[in-house]
Coordinates of C-alpha atoms and ligand atoms in Angstrom, one line a residue:
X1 CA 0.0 0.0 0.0
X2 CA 1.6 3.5 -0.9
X3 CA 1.2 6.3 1.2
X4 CA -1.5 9.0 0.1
X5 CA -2.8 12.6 1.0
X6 CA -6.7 13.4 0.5
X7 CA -7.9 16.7 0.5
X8 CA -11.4 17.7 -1.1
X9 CA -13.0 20.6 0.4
X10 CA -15.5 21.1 -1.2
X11 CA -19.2 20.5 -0.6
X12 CA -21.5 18.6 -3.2
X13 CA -25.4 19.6 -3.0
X14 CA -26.3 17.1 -5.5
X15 CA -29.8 16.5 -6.9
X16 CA -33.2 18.1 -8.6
X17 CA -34.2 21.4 -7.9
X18 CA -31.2 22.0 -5.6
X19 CA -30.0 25.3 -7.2
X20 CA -32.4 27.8 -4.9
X21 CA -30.1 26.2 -2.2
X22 CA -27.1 28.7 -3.1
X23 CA -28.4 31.4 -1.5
X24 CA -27.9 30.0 1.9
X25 CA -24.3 29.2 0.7
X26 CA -23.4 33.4 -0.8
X27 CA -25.2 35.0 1.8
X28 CA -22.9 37.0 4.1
X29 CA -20.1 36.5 1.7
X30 CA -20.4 40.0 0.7
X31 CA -22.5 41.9 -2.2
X32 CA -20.5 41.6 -5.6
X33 CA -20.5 38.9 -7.7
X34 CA -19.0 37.7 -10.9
X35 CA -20.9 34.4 -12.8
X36 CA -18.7 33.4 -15.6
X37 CA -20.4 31.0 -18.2
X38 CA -19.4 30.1 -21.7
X39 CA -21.1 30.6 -25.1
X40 CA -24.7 30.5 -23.9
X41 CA -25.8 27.0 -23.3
X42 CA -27.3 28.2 -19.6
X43 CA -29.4 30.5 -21.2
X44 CA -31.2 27.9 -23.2
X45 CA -31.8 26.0 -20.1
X46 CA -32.9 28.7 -17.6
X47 CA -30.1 28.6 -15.6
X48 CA -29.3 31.9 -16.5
X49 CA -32.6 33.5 -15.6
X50 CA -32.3 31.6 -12.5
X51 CA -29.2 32.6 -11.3
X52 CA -30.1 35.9 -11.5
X53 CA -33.2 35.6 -10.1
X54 CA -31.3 34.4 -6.6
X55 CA -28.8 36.7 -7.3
X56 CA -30.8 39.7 -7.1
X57 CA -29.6 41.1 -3.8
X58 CA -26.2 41.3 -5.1
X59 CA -24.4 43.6 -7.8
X60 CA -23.7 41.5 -10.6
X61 CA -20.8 41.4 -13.0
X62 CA -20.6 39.1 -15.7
X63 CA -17.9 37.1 -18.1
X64 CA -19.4 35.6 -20.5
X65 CA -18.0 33.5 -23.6
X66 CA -15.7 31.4 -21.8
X67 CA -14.6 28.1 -24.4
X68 CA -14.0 25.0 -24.6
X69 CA -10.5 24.4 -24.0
X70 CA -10.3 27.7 -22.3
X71 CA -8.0 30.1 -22.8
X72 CA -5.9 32.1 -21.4
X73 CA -7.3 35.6 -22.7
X74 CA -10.5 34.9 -20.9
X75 CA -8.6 34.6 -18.1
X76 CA -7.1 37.5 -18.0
X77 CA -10.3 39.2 -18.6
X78 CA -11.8 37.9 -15.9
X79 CA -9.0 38.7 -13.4
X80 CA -9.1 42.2 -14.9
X81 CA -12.9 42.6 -13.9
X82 CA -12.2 41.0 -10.4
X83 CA -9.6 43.7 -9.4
X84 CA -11.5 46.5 -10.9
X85 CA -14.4 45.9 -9.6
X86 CA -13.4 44.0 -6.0
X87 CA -15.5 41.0 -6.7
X88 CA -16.6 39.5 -3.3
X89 CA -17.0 35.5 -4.9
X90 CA -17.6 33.9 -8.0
X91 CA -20.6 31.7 -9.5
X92 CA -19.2 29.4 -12.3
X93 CA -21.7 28.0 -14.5
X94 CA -21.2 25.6 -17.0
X95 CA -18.6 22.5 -17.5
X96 CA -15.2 21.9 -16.6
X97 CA -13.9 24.9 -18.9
X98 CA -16.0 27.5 -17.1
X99 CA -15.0 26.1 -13.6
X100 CA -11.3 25.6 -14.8
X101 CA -11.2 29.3 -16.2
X102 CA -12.8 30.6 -13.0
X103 CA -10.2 28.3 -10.8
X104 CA -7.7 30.4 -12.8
X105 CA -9.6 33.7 -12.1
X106 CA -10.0 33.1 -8.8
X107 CA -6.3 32.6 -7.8
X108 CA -5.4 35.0 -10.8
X109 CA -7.0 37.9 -8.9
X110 CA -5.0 37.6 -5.8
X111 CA -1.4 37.6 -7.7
X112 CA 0.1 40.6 -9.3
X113 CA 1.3 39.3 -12.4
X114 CA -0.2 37.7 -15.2
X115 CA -2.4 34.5 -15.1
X116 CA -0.5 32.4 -16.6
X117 CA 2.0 32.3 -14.6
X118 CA 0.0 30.3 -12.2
X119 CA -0.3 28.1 -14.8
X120 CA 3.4 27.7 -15.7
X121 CA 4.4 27.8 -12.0
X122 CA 2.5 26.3 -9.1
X123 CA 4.5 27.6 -6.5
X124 CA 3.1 31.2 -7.4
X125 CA -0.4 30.1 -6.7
X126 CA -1.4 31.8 -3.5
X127 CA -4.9 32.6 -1.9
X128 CA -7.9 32.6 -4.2
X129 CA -11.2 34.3 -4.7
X130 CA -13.8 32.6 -3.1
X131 CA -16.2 30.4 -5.7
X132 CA -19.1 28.7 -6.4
X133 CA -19.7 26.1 -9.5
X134 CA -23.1 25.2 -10.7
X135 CA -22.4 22.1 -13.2
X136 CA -24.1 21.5 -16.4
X137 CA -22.0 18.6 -17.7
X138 CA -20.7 15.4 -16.6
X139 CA -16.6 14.8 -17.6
X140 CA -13.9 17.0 -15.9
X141 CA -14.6 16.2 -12.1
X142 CA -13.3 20.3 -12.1
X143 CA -16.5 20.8 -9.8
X144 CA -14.8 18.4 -7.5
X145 CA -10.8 19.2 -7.4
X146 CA -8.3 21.7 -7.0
X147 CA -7.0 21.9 -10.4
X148 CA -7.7 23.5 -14.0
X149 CA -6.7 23.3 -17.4
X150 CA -6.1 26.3 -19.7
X151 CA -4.4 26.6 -23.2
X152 CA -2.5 29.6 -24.6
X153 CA -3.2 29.7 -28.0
X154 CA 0.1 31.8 -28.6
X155 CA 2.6 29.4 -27.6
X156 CA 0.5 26.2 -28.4
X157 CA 0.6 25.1 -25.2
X158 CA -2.3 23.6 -22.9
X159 CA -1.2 23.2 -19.3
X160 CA -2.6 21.8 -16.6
X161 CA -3.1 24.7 -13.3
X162 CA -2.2 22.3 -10.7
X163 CA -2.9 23.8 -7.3
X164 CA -6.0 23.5 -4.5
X165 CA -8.7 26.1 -5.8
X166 CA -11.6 24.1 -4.9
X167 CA -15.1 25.2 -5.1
X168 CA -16.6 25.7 -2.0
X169 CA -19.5 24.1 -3.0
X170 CA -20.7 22.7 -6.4
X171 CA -24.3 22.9 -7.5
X172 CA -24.8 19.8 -9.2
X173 CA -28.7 18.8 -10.4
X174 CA -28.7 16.3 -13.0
X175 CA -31.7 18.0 -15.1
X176 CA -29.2 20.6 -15.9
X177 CA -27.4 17.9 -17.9
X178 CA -30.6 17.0 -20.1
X179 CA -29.4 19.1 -23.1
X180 CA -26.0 18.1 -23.2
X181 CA -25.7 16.5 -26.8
X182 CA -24.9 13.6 -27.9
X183 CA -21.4 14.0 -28.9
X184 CA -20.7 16.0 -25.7
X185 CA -22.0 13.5 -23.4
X186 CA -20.0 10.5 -25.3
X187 CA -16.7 13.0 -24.6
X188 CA -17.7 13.2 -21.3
X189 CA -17.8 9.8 -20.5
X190 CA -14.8 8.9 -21.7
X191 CA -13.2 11.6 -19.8
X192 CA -14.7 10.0 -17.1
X193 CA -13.3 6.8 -17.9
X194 CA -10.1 8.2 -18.5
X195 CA -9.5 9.8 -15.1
X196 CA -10.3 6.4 -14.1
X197 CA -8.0 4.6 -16.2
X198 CA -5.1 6.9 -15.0
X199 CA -5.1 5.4 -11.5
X200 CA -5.9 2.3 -12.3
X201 CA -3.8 1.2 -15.1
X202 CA -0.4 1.4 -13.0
X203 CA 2.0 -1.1 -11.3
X204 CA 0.6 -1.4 -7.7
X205 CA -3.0 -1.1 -6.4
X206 CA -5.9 -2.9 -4.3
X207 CA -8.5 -4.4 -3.1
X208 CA -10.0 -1.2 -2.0
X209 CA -9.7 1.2 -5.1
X210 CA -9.6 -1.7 -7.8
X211 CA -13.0 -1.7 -7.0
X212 CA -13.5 1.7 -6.9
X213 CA -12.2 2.0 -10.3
X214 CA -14.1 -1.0 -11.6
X215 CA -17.5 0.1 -10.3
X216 CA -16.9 3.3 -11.9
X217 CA -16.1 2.2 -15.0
X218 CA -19.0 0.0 -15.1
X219 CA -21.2 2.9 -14.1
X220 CA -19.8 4.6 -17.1
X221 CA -20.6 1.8 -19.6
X222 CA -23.9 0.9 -18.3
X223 CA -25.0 4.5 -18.2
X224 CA -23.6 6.5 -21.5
X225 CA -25.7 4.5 -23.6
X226 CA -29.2 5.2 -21.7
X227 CA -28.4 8.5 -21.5
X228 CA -27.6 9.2 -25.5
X229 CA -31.0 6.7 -26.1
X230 CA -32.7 9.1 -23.7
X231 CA -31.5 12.7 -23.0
X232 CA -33.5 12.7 -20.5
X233 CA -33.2 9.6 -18.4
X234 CA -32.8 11.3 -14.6
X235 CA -31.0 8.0 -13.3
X236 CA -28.8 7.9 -16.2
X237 CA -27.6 11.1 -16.1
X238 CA -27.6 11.4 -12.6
X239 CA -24.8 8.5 -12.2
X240 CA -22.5 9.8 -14.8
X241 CA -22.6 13.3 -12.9
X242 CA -21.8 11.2 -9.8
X243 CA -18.9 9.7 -11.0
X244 CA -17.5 12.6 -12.6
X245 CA -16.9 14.0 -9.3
X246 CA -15.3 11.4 -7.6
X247 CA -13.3 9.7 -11.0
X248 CA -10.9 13.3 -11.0
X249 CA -10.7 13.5 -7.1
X250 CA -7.8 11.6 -6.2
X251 CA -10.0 9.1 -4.7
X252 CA -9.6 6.3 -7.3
X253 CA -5.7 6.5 -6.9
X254 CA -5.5 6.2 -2.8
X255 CA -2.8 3.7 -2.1
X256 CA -1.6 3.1 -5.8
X257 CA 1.4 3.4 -7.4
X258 CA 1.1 7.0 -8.0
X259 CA 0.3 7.7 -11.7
X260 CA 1.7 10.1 -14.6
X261 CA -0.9 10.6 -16.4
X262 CA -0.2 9.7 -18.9
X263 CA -3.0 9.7 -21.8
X264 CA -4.4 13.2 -20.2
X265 CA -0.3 14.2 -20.6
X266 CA -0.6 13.0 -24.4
X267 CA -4.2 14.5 -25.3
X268 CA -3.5 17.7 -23.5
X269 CA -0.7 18.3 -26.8
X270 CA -3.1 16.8 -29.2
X271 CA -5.6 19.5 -28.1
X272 CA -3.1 22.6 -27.9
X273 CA -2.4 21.8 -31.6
X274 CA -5.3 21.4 -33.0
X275 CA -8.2 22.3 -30.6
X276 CA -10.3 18.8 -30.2
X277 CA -12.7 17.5 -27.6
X278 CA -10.9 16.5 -24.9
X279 CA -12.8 13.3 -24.6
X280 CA -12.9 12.5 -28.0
X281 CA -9.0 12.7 -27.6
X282 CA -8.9 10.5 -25.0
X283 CA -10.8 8.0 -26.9
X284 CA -9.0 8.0 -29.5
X285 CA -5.6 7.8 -27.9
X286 CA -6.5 5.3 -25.2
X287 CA -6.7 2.0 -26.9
X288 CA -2.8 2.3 -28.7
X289 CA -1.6 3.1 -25.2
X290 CA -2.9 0.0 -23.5
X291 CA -2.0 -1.7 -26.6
X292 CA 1.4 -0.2 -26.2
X293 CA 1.3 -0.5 -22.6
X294 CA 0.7 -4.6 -22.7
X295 CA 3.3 -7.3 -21.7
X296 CA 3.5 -10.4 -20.4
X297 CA 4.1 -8.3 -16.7
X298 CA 1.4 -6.0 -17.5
X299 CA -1.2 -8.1 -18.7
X300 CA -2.8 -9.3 -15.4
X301 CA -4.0 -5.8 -14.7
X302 CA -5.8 -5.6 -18.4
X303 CA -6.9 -9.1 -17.6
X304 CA -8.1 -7.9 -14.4
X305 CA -10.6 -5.2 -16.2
X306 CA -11.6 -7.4 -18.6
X307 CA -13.5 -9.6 -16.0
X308 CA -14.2 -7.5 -13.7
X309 CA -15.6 -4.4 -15.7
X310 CA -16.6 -6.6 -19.2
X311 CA -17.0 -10.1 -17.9
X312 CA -14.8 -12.1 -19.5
X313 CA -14.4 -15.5 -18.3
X314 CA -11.7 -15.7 -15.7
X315 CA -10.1 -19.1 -16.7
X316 CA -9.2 -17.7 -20.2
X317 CA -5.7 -17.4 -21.1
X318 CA -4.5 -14.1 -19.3
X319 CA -3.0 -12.5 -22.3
X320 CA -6.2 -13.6 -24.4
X321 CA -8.2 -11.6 -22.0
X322 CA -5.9 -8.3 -21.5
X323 CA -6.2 -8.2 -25.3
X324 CA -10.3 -8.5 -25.3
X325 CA -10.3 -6.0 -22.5
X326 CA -8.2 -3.8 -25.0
X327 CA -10.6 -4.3 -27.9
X328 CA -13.8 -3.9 -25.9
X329 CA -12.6 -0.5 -24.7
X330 CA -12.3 0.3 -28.3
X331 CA -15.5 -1.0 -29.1
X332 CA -17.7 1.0 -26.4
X333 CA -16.3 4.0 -27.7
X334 CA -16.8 3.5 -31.2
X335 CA -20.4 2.4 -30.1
X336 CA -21.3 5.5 -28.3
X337 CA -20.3 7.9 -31.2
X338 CA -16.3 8.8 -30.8
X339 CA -14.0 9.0 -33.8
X340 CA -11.1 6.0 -33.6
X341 CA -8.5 7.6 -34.9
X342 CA -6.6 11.4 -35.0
X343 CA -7.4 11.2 -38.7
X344 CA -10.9 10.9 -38.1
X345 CA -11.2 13.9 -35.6
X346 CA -9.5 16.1 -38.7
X347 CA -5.4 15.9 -37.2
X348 CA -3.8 15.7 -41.2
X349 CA -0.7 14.3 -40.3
X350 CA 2.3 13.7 -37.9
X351 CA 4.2 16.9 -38.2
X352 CA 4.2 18.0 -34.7
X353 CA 4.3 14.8 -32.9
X354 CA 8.2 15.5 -31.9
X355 CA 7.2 18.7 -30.4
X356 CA 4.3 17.1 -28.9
X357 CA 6.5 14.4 -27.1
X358 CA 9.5 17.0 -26.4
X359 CA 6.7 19.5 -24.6
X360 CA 5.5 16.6 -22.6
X361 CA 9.0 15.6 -21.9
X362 CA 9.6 19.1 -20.4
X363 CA 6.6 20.6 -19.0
X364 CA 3.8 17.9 -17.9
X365 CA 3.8 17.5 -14.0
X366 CA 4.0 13.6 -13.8
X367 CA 7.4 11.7 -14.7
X368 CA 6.3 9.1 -18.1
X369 CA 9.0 6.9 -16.5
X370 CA 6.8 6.0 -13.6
X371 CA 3.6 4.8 -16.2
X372 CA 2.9 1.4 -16.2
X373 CA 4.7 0.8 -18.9
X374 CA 7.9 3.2 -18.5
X375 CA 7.7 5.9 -21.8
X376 CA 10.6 8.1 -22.9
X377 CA 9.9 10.4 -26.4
X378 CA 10.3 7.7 -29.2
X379 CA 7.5 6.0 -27.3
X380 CA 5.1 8.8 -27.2
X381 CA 5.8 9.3 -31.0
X382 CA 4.9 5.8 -31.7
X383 CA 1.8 5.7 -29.5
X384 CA 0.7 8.9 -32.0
X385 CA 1.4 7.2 -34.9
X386 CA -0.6 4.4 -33.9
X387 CA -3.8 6.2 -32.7
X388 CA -3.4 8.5 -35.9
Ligands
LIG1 O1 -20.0 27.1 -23.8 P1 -21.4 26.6 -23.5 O2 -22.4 27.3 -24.3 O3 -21.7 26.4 -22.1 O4 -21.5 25.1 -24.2 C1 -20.7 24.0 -23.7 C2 -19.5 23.7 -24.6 O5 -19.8 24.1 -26.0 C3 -21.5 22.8 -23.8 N1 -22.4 22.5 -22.7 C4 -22.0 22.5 -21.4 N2 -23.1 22.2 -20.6 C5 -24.1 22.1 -21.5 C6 -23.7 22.3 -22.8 N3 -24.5 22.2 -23.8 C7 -25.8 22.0 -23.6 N4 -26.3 21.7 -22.4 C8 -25.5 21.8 -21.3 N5 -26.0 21.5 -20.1 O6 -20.6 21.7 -24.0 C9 -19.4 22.2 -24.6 C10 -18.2 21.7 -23.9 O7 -18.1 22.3 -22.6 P2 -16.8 22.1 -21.8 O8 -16.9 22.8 -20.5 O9 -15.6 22.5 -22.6 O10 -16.7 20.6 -21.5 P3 -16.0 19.7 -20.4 O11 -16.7 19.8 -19.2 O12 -15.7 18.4 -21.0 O13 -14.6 20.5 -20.1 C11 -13.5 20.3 -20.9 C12 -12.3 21.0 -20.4 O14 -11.9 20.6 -19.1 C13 -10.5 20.2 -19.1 C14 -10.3 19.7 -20.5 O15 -9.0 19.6 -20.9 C15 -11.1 20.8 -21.3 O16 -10.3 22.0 -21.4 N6 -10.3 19.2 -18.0 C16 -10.3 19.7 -16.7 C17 -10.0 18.8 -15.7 C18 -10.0 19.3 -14.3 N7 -10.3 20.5 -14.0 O17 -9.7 18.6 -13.4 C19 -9.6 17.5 -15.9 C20 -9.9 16.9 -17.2 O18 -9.0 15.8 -17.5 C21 -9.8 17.9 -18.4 O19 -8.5 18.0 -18.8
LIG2 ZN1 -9.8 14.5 -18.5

């Protein structure tokens, strides 16, 4: 068993019709207020109209237009409004890139330089702007951890903001989830998977998390297809928002080998290139690197998920099962709508792969050495070529 720190601090009101509850959570926290959101999506639902409904006592700012893969501009903007305008707390509405962008708001407006450098430097990463994150799609697990994402389109990078600006509480009522479309809530379950797949897919772990992971990842599979059958299946979308909290939250990893993460390491590059979903990414690039990742010393760990999470027969030959296992991850996402290869999700060719690798090599916080299958550069490049 290896040692492990767990620190969540953030409150989950989980549930339908839970939203009104946010007002008992602001109140006395002082009278402005920023709500960031991104291109509109909690307009359509009412969220919008709702938050500013119970936000009527307070002076409200706004930043609005946050995106996918968020960048840094938006960012900056926000921390720009904070200081001018000595925002009290934030309400973050929308998916991880709203929460991640606020995460780097929030800790953004307490440090005198620019953003970014959070982002490029943890150590810089001081106190925070208090914040609140009402969820309106299942994947990142942002509502639930410490940590962001953010890209800077200038220098083509996309970097993970690795500190602990939690929420204080995350808003998270299933219904909000109803109009997330098909293709987003296919991403976002493999997302989901992926975080699990990160801890579980290294050298040591047990009885305790194994399970964890497993009845996550079974959660996932038996789940994404009710939900893209019916939008609006409450139970459905309920458990995916569920495990999207706890599959980013360290709690999958407790007592493991701890992991590099290494296929968010590889996708993250993908995306600063060329801008994809970061699930459909993940997809893509996850099958070549269990492939990659499979020996005869690895192969009880695939053979492991394969009976556990797919039901494969336990007295089959263990490399004949690892290799199933493999397939049938490939096969549920193909099934639930996600491209198979970097081709298909419109990356032309393998021009930047080097840079990709060298990038990783140099700037991603976990060490590829320690994966489950040790990587160095020519490794990374060949685990590219394969998914592309
Ligand atoms: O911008 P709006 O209009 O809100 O539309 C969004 C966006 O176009 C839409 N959407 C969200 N909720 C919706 C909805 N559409 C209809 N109905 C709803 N209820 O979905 C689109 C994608 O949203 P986005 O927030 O980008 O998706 P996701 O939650 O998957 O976040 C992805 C970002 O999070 C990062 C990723 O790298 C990526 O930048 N990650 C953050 C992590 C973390 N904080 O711990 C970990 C993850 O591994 C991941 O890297
Ligand atoms: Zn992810």
């Amino acid at each position: 068993m290896h040692n492990y720190d767990y620190f969540v601090p953030t409150r989950l009101v989980f549930g339908r019709g839970r939203l009104g509850e946010l007002s008992k959570y602001v109140s006395g926290r002082g009278k402005r207020v920023l709500i960031t959101y991104g291109g509109g999506s909690i307009k359509k639902l009412g969220l919008y109209d709702r938050l500013r409904e119970l936000l009527r006592d307070f002076e409200v700012f706004e930043l609005s237009g946050i995106e996918p893969n968020p960048r840094i501009d938006s960012v900056r903007k926000g921390v720009e409004i904070v200081k001018r305008e000595n925002i009290d707390f934030i309400v973050a509405a929308g998916g991880g890139s709203v929460i991640d962008c606020t995460k780097n708001i929030a800790a953004g407006a307490c440090y005198d330089g620019d953003p970014w450098d959070l982002v490029m430097n943890p150590r810089l990463i001081g106190k925070h702007v208090p914040f609140f994150a009402v969820l309106t799609l299942s994947a990142t697990g942002s509502e639930y951890d410490g940590s962001g994402v953010i890209t800077n389109p200038a220098t083509n990078e996309k970097n993970a903001l690795m500190g602990e600006i939690f929420p204080e509480v995350s808003i998270m009522d299933p219904e909000y989830t109803f109009s997330v479309n098909a293709w987003q809530t296919a991403a976002g379950s493999a997302d989901i998977m992926s975080h699990v797949f990160e801890s579980y897919l290294v050298r040591d772990g047990n009885i305790f998390t194994d399970g964890i992971c497993e009845a996550m990842l079974k959660t996932v599979i038996e789940c994404t297809p009710k939900a893209l059958k019916n939008p609006e299946d409450y139970e459905a979308r309920a458990q995916l928002m569920m495990v999207s909290s706890f599959g980013c939250c360290g709690l999958p990893a407790l007592g493991r080998t701890p992991s590099p993460w290494v296929c968010h390491g590889i996708e993250h590059e993908v995306s600063a290139f060329y801008d994809i979903t970061h699930g459909a990414g993940l997809a893509i690039l996850t099958p070549p690197l269990m492939r990659y990742s499979l020996s005869a010393e690895t192969a009880p760990r695939f053979a492991q998920y394969g009976v556990r999470v797919f039901g494969l027969n336990p007295d089959n030959d263990v490399m004949a099962n690892a290799e199933e296992a493999i397939r049938k991850t490939a096969d549920f996402f193909k099934s639930i709508g996600l491209p198979a290869t970097l081709r298909e999700a419109g990356i032309p060719s393998d021009e930047h792969f080097g840079e990709m690798a060298d990038h990783i090599i140099a700037h991603w916080f976990g060490d590829f050495k320690n994966a489950l299958k040790p990587l160095g550069r020519e490794d990374i490049i060949a685990i590219l070529k394969d998914a592309l």
